[in-house]
GROMACS .gro file of C-alpha atoms in nm:
model
  410
    1MET     CA    1  -3.034   2.118  -2.585
    2SER     CA    2  -3.300   1.862  -2.671
    3ALA     CA    3  -3.518   1.702  -2.408
    4ALA     CA    4  -3.338   1.371  -2.458
    5GLY     CA    5  -3.000   1.540  -2.419
    6ALA     CA    6  -3.112   1.723  -2.106
    7GLY     CA    7  -3.242   1.399  -1.956
    8ALA     CA    8  -2.913   1.223  -2.030
    9ALA     CA    9  -2.721   1.508  -1.864
   10VAL     CA   10  -2.939   1.486  -1.553
   11ARG     CA   11  -2.889   1.108  -1.534
   12ALA     CA   12  -2.513   1.146  -1.579
   13ARG     CA   13  -2.502   1.410  -1.304
   14GLY     CA   14  -2.704   1.187  -1.073
   15SER     CA   15  -2.477   0.890  -1.146
   16PHE     CA   16  -2.171   1.103  -1.069
   17CYS     CA   17  -2.318   1.223  -0.739
   18TRP     CA   18  -2.402   0.882  -0.598
   19ARG     CA   19  -2.072   0.732  -0.715
   20ALA     CA   20  -1.873   1.019  -0.566
   21ALA     CA   21  -2.064   0.983  -0.239
   22LEU     CA   22  -2.001   0.608  -0.233
   23ALA     CA   23  -1.633   0.650  -0.326
   24PHE     CA   24  -1.588   0.888  -0.030
   25VAL     CA   25  -1.811   0.719   0.229
   26LEU     CA   26  -1.712   0.355   0.175
   27PRO     CA   27  -1.344   0.389   0.280
   28LEU     CA   28  -1.456   0.597   0.578
   29GLY     CA   29  -1.562   0.259   0.717
   30MET     CA   30  -1.199   0.201   0.816
   31ALA     CA   31  -1.292   0.385   1.134
   32ALA     CA   32  -1.517   0.094   1.241
   33LYS     CA   33  -1.388  -0.255   1.320
   34VAL     CA   34  -1.560  -0.577   1.422
   35GLN     CA   35  -1.420  -0.912   1.527
   36ALA     CA   36  -1.555  -1.194   1.312
   37GLY     CA   37  -1.297  -1.468   1.353
   38GLY     CA   38  -1.050  -1.198   1.250
   39GLU     CA   39  -1.048  -0.821   1.219
   40LEU     CA   40  -1.306  -0.690   0.971
   41PHE     CA   41  -1.350  -0.323   0.885
   42GLY     CA   42  -1.678  -0.149   0.819
   43ALA     CA   43  -1.546  -0.061   0.473
   44GLU     CA   44  -1.515  -0.432   0.395
   45ILE     CA   45  -1.869  -0.506   0.509
   46ALA     CA   46  -1.994  -0.218   0.293
   47ALA     CA   47  -1.794  -0.350  -0.002
   48LEU     CA   48  -1.962  -0.690   0.028
   49VAL     CA   49  -2.302  -0.518   0.021
   50VAL     CA   50  -2.243  -0.289  -0.279
   51LEU     CA   51  -2.034  -0.524  -0.496
   52PRO     CA   52  -2.334  -0.706  -0.656
   53VAL     CA   53  -2.491  -0.372  -0.755
   54LEU     CA   54  -2.164  -0.244  -0.900
   55LEU     CA   55  -2.110  -0.566  -1.095
   56LEU     CA   56  -2.456  -0.533  -1.247
   57THR     CA   57  -2.400  -0.171  -1.349
   58ASP     CA   58  -2.026  -0.175  -1.423
   59GLY     CA   59  -1.923  -0.537  -1.460
   60ARG     CA   60  -1.719  -0.474  -1.773
   61ARG     CA   61  -1.533  -0.187  -1.607
   62THR     CA   62  -1.455  -0.412  -1.311
   63LEU     CA   63  -1.358  -0.736  -1.480
   64GLY     CA   64  -1.190  -0.625  -1.802
   65GLY     CA   65  -0.825  -0.555  -1.883
   66GLY     CA   66  -0.562  -0.520  -1.613
   67GLY     CA   67  -0.817  -0.520  -1.334
   68GLY     CA   68  -0.952  -0.855  -1.447
   69LEU     CA   69  -0.599  -0.997  -1.458
   70LEU     CA   70  -0.536  -0.887  -1.100
   71LEU     CA   71  -0.860  -1.048  -0.986
   72ALA     CA   72  -0.763  -1.368  -1.167
   73LEU     CA   73  -0.423  -1.366  -0.994
   74ALA     CA   74  -0.601  -1.319  -0.661
   75GLY     CA   75  -0.796  -1.635  -0.747
   76VAL     CA   76  -0.468  -1.817  -0.814
   77TRP     CA   77  -0.336  -1.695  -0.479
   78LEU     CA   78  -0.653  -1.816  -0.305
   79ALA     CA   79  -0.619  -2.160  -0.465
   80GLY     CA   80  -0.256  -2.179  -0.355
   81GLN     CA   81  -0.342  -2.071   0.000
   82VAL     CA   82  -0.617  -2.331   0.034
   83ALA     CA   83  -0.396  -2.605  -0.115
   84THR     CA   84  -0.110  -2.511   0.119
   85ASP     CA   85  -0.336  -2.509   0.425
   86LEU     CA   86  -0.471  -2.852   0.336
   87ALA     CA   87  -0.122  -2.988   0.271
   88VAL     CA   88   0.024  -2.869   0.603
   89GLY     CA   89  -0.289  -2.945   0.805
   90ALA     CA   90  -0.355  -2.588   0.916
   91PRO     CA   91  -0.628  -2.548   1.181
   92SER     CA   92  -0.969  -2.477   1.029
   93ALA     CA   93  -0.990  -2.135   1.196
   94ASN     CA   94  -0.657  -2.033   1.042
   95MET     CA   95  -0.765  -2.170   0.704
   96ALA     CA   96  -1.079  -1.957   0.717
   97LYS     CA   97  -0.882  -1.643   0.809
   98GLY     CA   98  -0.625  -1.704   0.536
   99ALA     CA   99  -0.889  -1.753   0.267
  100ALA     CA  100  -1.100  -1.460   0.390
  101ARG     CA  101  -0.800  -1.226   0.373
  102VAL     CA  102  -0.750  -1.297   0.001
  103VAL     CA  103  -1.123  -1.288  -0.075
  104MET     CA  104  -1.168  -0.952   0.097
  105LEU     CA  105  -0.872  -0.804  -0.090
  106ALA     CA  106  -1.032  -0.918  -0.418
  107VAL     CA  107  -1.374  -0.780  -0.317
  108LEU     CA  108  -1.226  -0.441  -0.223
  109LEU     CA  109  -1.025  -0.431  -0.545
  110ALA     CA  110  -1.337  -0.507  -0.751
  111VAL     CA  111  -1.534  -0.233  -0.575
  112PHE     CA  112  -1.263   0.030  -0.619
  113LEU     CA  113  -1.219  -0.069  -0.984
  114ALA     CA  114  -1.592  -0.029  -1.046
  115LEU     CA  115  -1.597   0.310  -0.877
  116ILE     CA  116  -1.280   0.480  -1.000
  117ARG     CA  117  -1.145   0.298  -1.304
  118GLY     CA  118  -1.125   0.556  -1.580
  119ARG     CA  119  -1.272   0.827  -1.354
  120ALA     CA  120  -1.003   1.054  -1.213
  121ARG     CA  121  -1.232   1.257  -0.988
  122MET     CA  122  -1.373   0.941  -0.829
  123ALA     CA  123  -1.019   0.841  -0.738
  124GLY     CA  124  -0.976   1.179  -0.570
  125TRP     CA  125  -1.293   1.137  -0.363
  126ALA     CA  126  -1.191   0.784  -0.265
  127ALA     CA  127  -0.846   0.905  -0.157
  128LEU     CA  128  -1.001   1.173   0.063
  129GLY     CA  129  -1.239   0.917   0.214
  130LEU     CA  130  -0.959   0.669   0.277
  131GLY     CA  131  -0.743   0.937   0.439
  132ALA     CA  132  -1.032   1.054   0.657
  133GLY     CA  133  -1.115   0.695   0.753
  134LEU     CA  134  -0.756   0.623   0.853
  135ALA     CA  135  -0.741   0.943   1.060
  136LEU     CA  136  -1.072   0.862   1.233
  137GLN     CA  137  -0.954   0.509   1.305
  138THR     CA  138  -0.635   0.644   1.463
  139LEU     CA  139  -0.839   0.889   1.670
  140ALA     CA  140  -1.127   0.667   1.779
  141ASP     CA  141  -1.008   0.305   1.771
  142PRO     CA  142  -0.631   0.284   1.715
  143ASP     CA  143  -0.445  -0.044   1.698
  144ALA     CA  144  -0.127  -0.099   1.899
  145LEU     CA  145   0.102   0.059   1.639
  146GLN     CA  146  -0.122   0.362   1.589
  147ARG     CA  147  -0.144   0.409   1.964
  148ALA     CA  148   0.234   0.405   1.998
  149LEU     CA  149   0.318   0.600   1.681
  150PRO     CA  150   0.003   0.782   1.563
  151VAL     CA  151   0.174   0.995   1.298
  152LYS     CA  152   0.375   0.713   1.143
  153PHE     CA  153   0.088   0.464   1.120
  154GLY     CA  154  -0.217   0.691   1.118
  155TYR     CA  155  -0.225   1.064   1.064
  156GLY     CA  156   0.081   1.081   0.838
  157PRO     CA  157  -0.039   0.828   0.576
  158ALA     CA  158  -0.387   0.983   0.600
  159LEU     CA  159  -0.247   1.327   0.521
  160LEU     CA  160  -0.045   1.189   0.229
  161LEU     CA  161  -0.362   1.035   0.081
  162ALA     CA  162  -0.553   1.358   0.137
  163VAL     CA  163  -0.290   1.561  -0.049
  164GLY     CA  164  -0.298   1.319  -0.343
  165GLY     CA  165  -0.678   1.318  -0.348
  166ALA     CA  166  -0.704   1.696  -0.330
  167CYS     CA  167  -0.464   1.728  -0.624
  168ALA     CA  168  -0.695   1.507  -0.832
  169LEU     CA  169  -0.999   1.722  -0.745
  170CYS     CA  170  -0.858   2.076  -0.738
  171ARG     CA  171  -0.646   2.259  -0.990
  172VAL     CA  172  -0.371   2.417  -0.782
  173PRO     CA  173  -0.023   2.538  -0.883
  174ARG     CA  174   0.241   2.271  -0.908
  175TRP     CA  175   0.464   2.444  -0.653
  176LEU     CA  176   0.180   2.427  -0.400
  177ARG     CA  177   0.139   2.053  -0.457
  178ALA     CA  178   0.511   1.994  -0.411
  179ALA     CA  179   0.505   2.214  -0.099
  180ALA     CA  180   0.217   2.011   0.045
  181PHE     CA  181   0.418   1.690   0.003
  182ALA     CA  182   0.718   1.864   0.162
  183GLY     CA  183   0.499   1.956   0.459
  184VAL     CA  184   0.397   1.591   0.505
  185ALA     CA  185   0.764   1.492   0.486
  186ALA     CA  186   0.860   1.746   0.752
  187LEU     CA  187   0.583   1.625   0.984
  188ALA     CA  188   0.680   1.261   0.934
  189LEU     CA  189   1.050   1.327   0.986
  190GLY     CA  190   0.981   1.519   1.305
  191GLU     CA  191   0.789   1.219   1.440
  192GLY     CA  192   1.052   0.965   1.335
  193ALA     CA  193   0.850   0.816   1.047
  194ARG     CA  194   1.143   0.783   0.810
  195SER     CA  195   0.983   0.568   0.540
  196LEU     CA  196   0.678   0.796   0.524
  197ALA     CA  197   0.903   1.103   0.507
  198LEU     CA  198   1.105   0.946   0.226
  199ILE     CA  199   0.791   0.862   0.025
  200ALA     CA  200   0.659   1.216   0.073
  201VAL     CA  201   0.993   1.366  -0.035
  202LEU     CA  202   1.005   1.149  -0.347
  203ALA     CA  203   0.641   1.231  -0.426
  204GLY     CA  204   0.714   1.603  -0.393
  205VAL     CA  205   1.021   1.581  -0.617
  206ALA     CA  206   0.835   1.373  -0.875
  207GLU     CA  207   0.546   1.621  -0.879
  208ALA     CA  208   0.784   1.917  -0.910
  209VAL     CA  209   0.973   1.780  -1.212
  210ARG     CA  210   0.715   1.570  -1.397
  211PRO     CA  211   0.662   1.686  -1.757
  212ARG     CA  212   0.342   1.853  -1.870
  213ALA     CA  213   0.352   1.724  -2.228
  214ALA     CA  214   0.340   1.359  -2.334
  215GLY     CA  215   0.668   1.205  -2.443
  216ALA     CA  216   0.880   0.891  -2.437
  217GLU     CA  217   0.775   0.715  -2.116
  218TRP     CA  218   1.064   0.479  -2.056
  219ARG     CA  219   1.345   0.724  -2.139
  220ARG     CA  220   1.189   0.979  -1.907
  221LEU     CA  221   1.133   0.708  -1.646
  222VAL     CA  222   1.504   0.623  -1.644
  223LEU     CA  223   1.593   0.990  -1.603
  224GLY     CA  224   1.326   1.026  -1.335
  225ALA     CA  225   1.455   0.717  -1.153
  226VAL     CA  226   1.805   0.868  -1.146
  227LEU     CA  227   1.663   1.193  -1.009
  228LEU     CA  228   1.458   1.010  -0.745
  229ALA     CA  229   1.763   0.806  -0.649
  230LEU     CA  230   1.960   1.128  -0.601
  231ALA     CA  231   1.674   1.274  -0.396
  232GLY     CA  232   1.654   0.957  -0.188
  233GLY     CA  233   2.029   0.956  -0.131
  234THR     CA  234   2.023   1.322  -0.030
  235PHE     CA  235   1.738   1.250   0.212
  236ALA     CA  236   1.921   0.952   0.362
  237ALA     CA  237   2.240   1.153   0.409
  238GLY     CA  238   2.050   1.444   0.562
  239TYR     CA  239   1.855   1.217   0.793
  240GLY     CA  240   2.173   1.038   0.898
  241ALA     CA  241   2.343   1.365   0.984
  242LEU     CA  242   2.045   1.499   1.181
  243ALA     CA  243   1.971   1.173   1.363
  244GLY     CA  244   2.338   1.105   1.436
  245ALA     CA  245   2.375   1.450   1.590
  246GLY     CA  246   2.067   1.397   1.807
  247ALA     CA  247   1.870   1.676   1.638
  248LEU     CA  248   1.570   1.443   1.596
  249GLY     CA  249   1.572   1.322   1.955
  250PRO     CA  250   1.746   1.045   2.150
  251GLU     CA  251   1.516   0.770   2.021
  252GLN     CA  252   1.597   0.845   1.657
  253GLN     CA  253   1.965   0.881   1.745
  254ALA     CA  254   1.968   0.535   1.905
  255LYS     CA  255   1.776   0.379   1.614
  256HIS     CA  256   2.012   0.535   1.362
  257ALA     CA  257   2.317   0.416   1.555
  258ARG     CA  258   2.178   0.061   1.570
  259GLN     CA  259   2.111   0.047   1.197
  260ALA     CA  260   2.427   0.230   1.092
  261GLY     CA  261   2.634  -0.012   1.299
  262SER     CA  262   2.495  -0.320   1.122
  263ASP     CA  263   2.536  -0.458   0.771
  264LEU     CA  264   2.160  -0.454   0.712
  265GLY     CA  265   2.094  -0.080   0.717
  266LEU     CA  266   1.722  -0.032   0.651
  267LEU     CA  267   1.656  -0.404   0.699
  268ALA     CA  268   1.791  -0.400   1.054
  269GLY     CA  269   1.434  -0.334   1.165
  270ARG     CA  270   1.295  -0.574   0.905
  271GLY     CA  271   1.504  -0.884   0.960
  272THR     CA  272   1.196  -1.102   0.917
  273VAL     CA  273   1.218  -1.027   0.542
  274LEU     CA  274   1.563  -1.188   0.527
  275ALA     CA  275   1.451  -1.479   0.746
  276GLY     CA  276   1.155  -1.528   0.514
  277LEU     CA  277   1.375  -1.520   0.203
  278GLU     CA  278   1.603  -1.778   0.362
  279ALA     CA  279   1.302  -2.003   0.429
  280LEU     CA  280   1.177  -1.954   0.071
  281ALA     CA  281   1.519  -2.050  -0.065
  282GLU     CA  282   1.487  -2.382   0.118
  283ASN     CA  283   1.134  -2.448  -0.010
  284PRO     CA  284   0.985  -2.193  -0.252
  285TRP     CA  285   0.692  -2.413  -0.355
  286LEU     CA  286   0.489  -2.497  -0.046
  287GLY     CA  287   0.407  -2.233   0.213
  288ARG     CA  288   0.388  -2.273   0.591
  289GLY     CA  289   0.010  -2.222   0.602
  290SER     CA  290  -0.219  -1.943   0.720
  291TRP     CA  291  -0.119  -1.791   1.055
  292ALA     CA  292   0.151  -2.058   1.095
  293ARG     CA  293   0.358  -2.050   1.414
  294ASP     CA  294   0.701  -2.197   1.491
  295ARG     CA  295   1.025  -2.132   1.679
  296GLU     CA  296   1.260  -2.187   1.384
  297SER     CA  297   1.166  -1.867   1.202
  298GLN     CA  298   1.211  -1.664   1.523
  299ILE     CA  299   1.556  -1.816   1.580
  300ALA     CA  300   1.654  -1.756   1.216
  301HIS     CA  301   1.549  -1.393   1.247
  302LEU     CA  302   1.768  -1.337   1.555
  303ARG     CA  303   2.062  -1.525   1.400
  304LEU     CA  304   2.055  -1.311   1.085
  305LEU     CA  305   2.046  -0.993   1.293
  306ALA     CA  306   2.341  -1.110   1.503
  307GLU     CA  307   2.544  -1.205   1.195
  308ALA     CA  308   2.485  -0.856   1.054
  309GLY     CA  309   2.612  -0.687   1.369
  310VAL     CA  310   2.280  -0.594   1.529
  311PRO     CA  311   2.305  -0.644   1.908
  312VAL     CA  312   2.067  -0.925   2.010
  313ASP     CA  313   2.061  -1.173   2.296
  314LEU     CA  314   2.097  -1.520   2.142
  315GLU     CA  315   2.099  -1.687   2.484
  316ARG     CA  316   1.747  -1.594   2.589
  317PRO     CA  317   1.472  -1.853   2.537
  318VAL     CA  318   1.284  -1.810   2.209
  319ALA     CA  319   0.910  -1.867   2.220
  320GLU     CA  320   0.700  -1.996   1.935
  321GLY     CA  321   0.570  -1.708   1.724
  322ARG     CA  322   0.374  -1.641   1.410
  323VAL     CA  323   0.562  -1.683   1.083
  324VAL     CA  324   0.551  -1.332   0.939
  325ALA     CA  325   0.765  -1.108   0.722
  326HIS     CA  326   0.785  -0.729   0.682
  327SER     CA  327   0.681  -0.762   0.318
  328HIS     CA  328   0.348  -0.820   0.141
  329LEU     CA  329   0.529  -1.034  -0.116
  330VAL     CA  330   0.753  -1.241   0.110
  331GLY     CA  331   0.492  -1.281   0.384
  332SER     CA  332   0.216  -1.395   0.147
  333TRP     CA  333   0.455  -1.631  -0.033
  334LEU     CA  334   0.575  -1.770   0.298
  335GLU     CA  335   0.219  -1.849   0.410
  336GLY     CA  336   0.055  -1.945   0.080
  337GLY     CA  337   0.333  -2.088  -0.134
  338ILE     CA  338   0.455  -1.984  -0.475
  339LEU     CA  339   0.104  -1.923  -0.613
  340ALA     CA  340   0.074  -1.620  -0.383
  341ALA     CA  341   0.370  -1.447  -0.549
  342PRO     CA  342   0.233  -1.359  -0.898
  343PHE     CA  343  -0.028  -1.120  -0.755
  344TRP     CA  344   0.229  -0.906  -0.575
  345ILE     CA  345   0.479  -0.926  -0.861
  346ALA     CA  346   0.204  -0.790  -1.087
  347ALA     CA  347   0.141  -0.517  -0.829
  348LEU     CA  348   0.508  -0.415  -0.842
  349TRP     CA  349   0.492  -0.405  -1.222
  350LEU     CA  350   0.187  -0.179  -1.201
  351CYS     CA  351   0.384   0.055  -0.973
  352VAL     CA  352   0.659   0.079  -1.234
  353ARG     CA  353   0.405   0.131  -1.515
  354GLY     CA  354   0.226   0.398  -1.313
  355LEU     CA  355   0.548   0.591  -1.260
  356ALA     CA  356   0.627   0.549  -1.630
  357ARG     CA  357   0.290   0.705  -1.720
  358VAL     CA  358   0.365   0.996  -1.489
  359ALA     CA  359   0.715   1.036  -1.635
  360GLY     CA  360   0.569   1.028  -1.985
  361GLY     CA  361   0.321   1.305  -1.903
  362ARG     CA  362   0.025   1.072  -1.957
  363ALA     CA  363  -0.124   1.051  -1.607
  364GLY     CA  364  -0.318   1.379  -1.625
  365VAL     CA  365  -0.475   1.506  -1.303
  366LEU     CA  366  -0.410   1.168  -1.141
  367ALA     CA  367  -0.032   1.220  -1.155
  368PRO     CA  368   0.017   1.322  -0.787
  369LEU     CA  369  -0.214   1.046  -0.663
  370ALA     CA  370  -0.044   0.794  -0.894
  371ILE     CA  371   0.293   0.891  -0.749
  372VAL     CA  372   0.162   0.839  -0.395
  373ALA     CA  373  -0.004   0.508  -0.487
  374ALA     CA  374   0.300   0.369  -0.671
  375LEU     CA  375   0.558   0.469  -0.410
  376THR     CA  376   0.346   0.365  -0.112
  377LEU     CA  377   0.233   0.032  -0.258
  378GLY     CA  378   0.580  -0.048  -0.389
  379TRP     CA  379   0.727   0.015  -0.045
  380ASP     CA  380   0.458  -0.194   0.126
  381VAL     CA  381   0.495  -0.488  -0.115
  382LEU     CA  382   0.867  -0.500  -0.038
  383PHE     CA  383   0.895  -0.379   0.322
  384SER     CA  384   0.561  -0.388   0.511
  385PRO     CA  385   0.361  -0.678   0.658
  386PHE     CA  386   0.025  -0.755   0.499
  387GLY     CA  387  -0.199  -0.656   0.790
  388ALA     CA  388  -0.573  -0.604   0.808
  389GLU     CA  389  -0.589  -0.240   0.697
  390ALA     CA  390  -0.333  -0.312   0.423
  391ARG     CA  391  -0.611  -0.487   0.231
  392ILE     CA  392  -0.800  -0.160   0.187
  393LYS     CA  393  -0.497   0.054   0.111
  394ALA     CA  394  -0.352  -0.197  -0.137
  395ALA     CA  395  -0.685  -0.243  -0.318
  396PHE     CA  396  -0.725   0.133  -0.358
  397ALA     CA  397  -0.368   0.185  -0.480
  398LEU     CA  398  -0.402  -0.096  -0.734
  399ALA     CA  399  -0.728   0.048  -0.869
  400VAL     CA  400  -0.563   0.390  -0.908
  401LEU     CA  401  -0.265   0.242  -1.092
  402VAL     CA  402  -0.490   0.038  -1.324
  403SER     CA  403  -0.684   0.356  -1.400
  404VAL     CA  404  -0.364   0.550  -1.470
  405ARG     CA  405  -0.226   0.275  -1.690
  406GLU     CA  406  -0.541   0.269  -1.902
  407GLY     CA  407  -0.590   0.645  -1.910
  408ALA     CA  408  -0.847   0.807  -1.680
  409ARG     CA  409  -1.064   1.093  -1.792
  410ALA     CA  410  -1.143   1.377  -1.554
   0.00000   0.00000   0.00000
């Protein structure tokens, strides 16, 4: 090898080392939180610091193609949020928090794009770091949900990320990957984390049957969707039988009975989504404003539950509460107006495209992580509130899916 070639190899190795270290260490900052008008994670502070450097060295990688479109849609969302807040007269503190939430999501997305876009191994290191950060946060400084249900909201998602990241970094037999996902599903099911268990089951099935050779993406995706639907139906039936018989404990038995006895099923615990959709049907254009509070949305939530057969007390006084929905899409639209919707609709499309790449055998070593990212993000966009830590997890998942869509090299 010539001296010039050797020097280039050394520089490339050095670049890989510092990027891998940054990809792993930055999401570890989830373990540290500060209060700055709202909740801010150490990972977000670190992202603000390193973004200018990454833009100088990898601006084209960050701003081009699908990643650039997502960042542009985040800008549209921000404009809609600010316009909505001004129109409804939101308090200045709420306006600042609403704008900062969108800005930080965009900053995190830009950083993850610069680090992992087109680099499969970087995505693996970032997944391990994010999983470790989530586990450390749950251990050292848990929020209320993590304190009450540490596996469902902390250790379980962390383990799922770690399995996906390890698959991107290590060449292990396919059966072992599928078994690892099955282990996460068993742990989650034992702790009553049904949605996490379902995602892990679907990820394990998808990893077990995904093709090795490239082929027709959409035809295989349809077949894969049918298979995943069968797997999901089998899981739901099995869970219903176990929970109904009390094999998973009295709490899961009571929860299953409450949901099975209503017309909402899964949405019995997510009635705010339906209340939000009802509010959007009345006025889909203008949102309620950042951190808006009212009594009407709380009353609508209880009324919808009662109409579906969920036992609720409609006679008790209803206090004013924050307008929120168990859905990234519905909640953001409800607060920021219609201009908040395109970003999350594009995110859902990326989830579908990511699964299509996996089904077509074109995701390479990122296939297991792409499955985790697509299923987790798709679920969160539809059924989970857009909380503080969701910014980091959503930004990472989007960067992985952009990388898969465009073809990542090892």
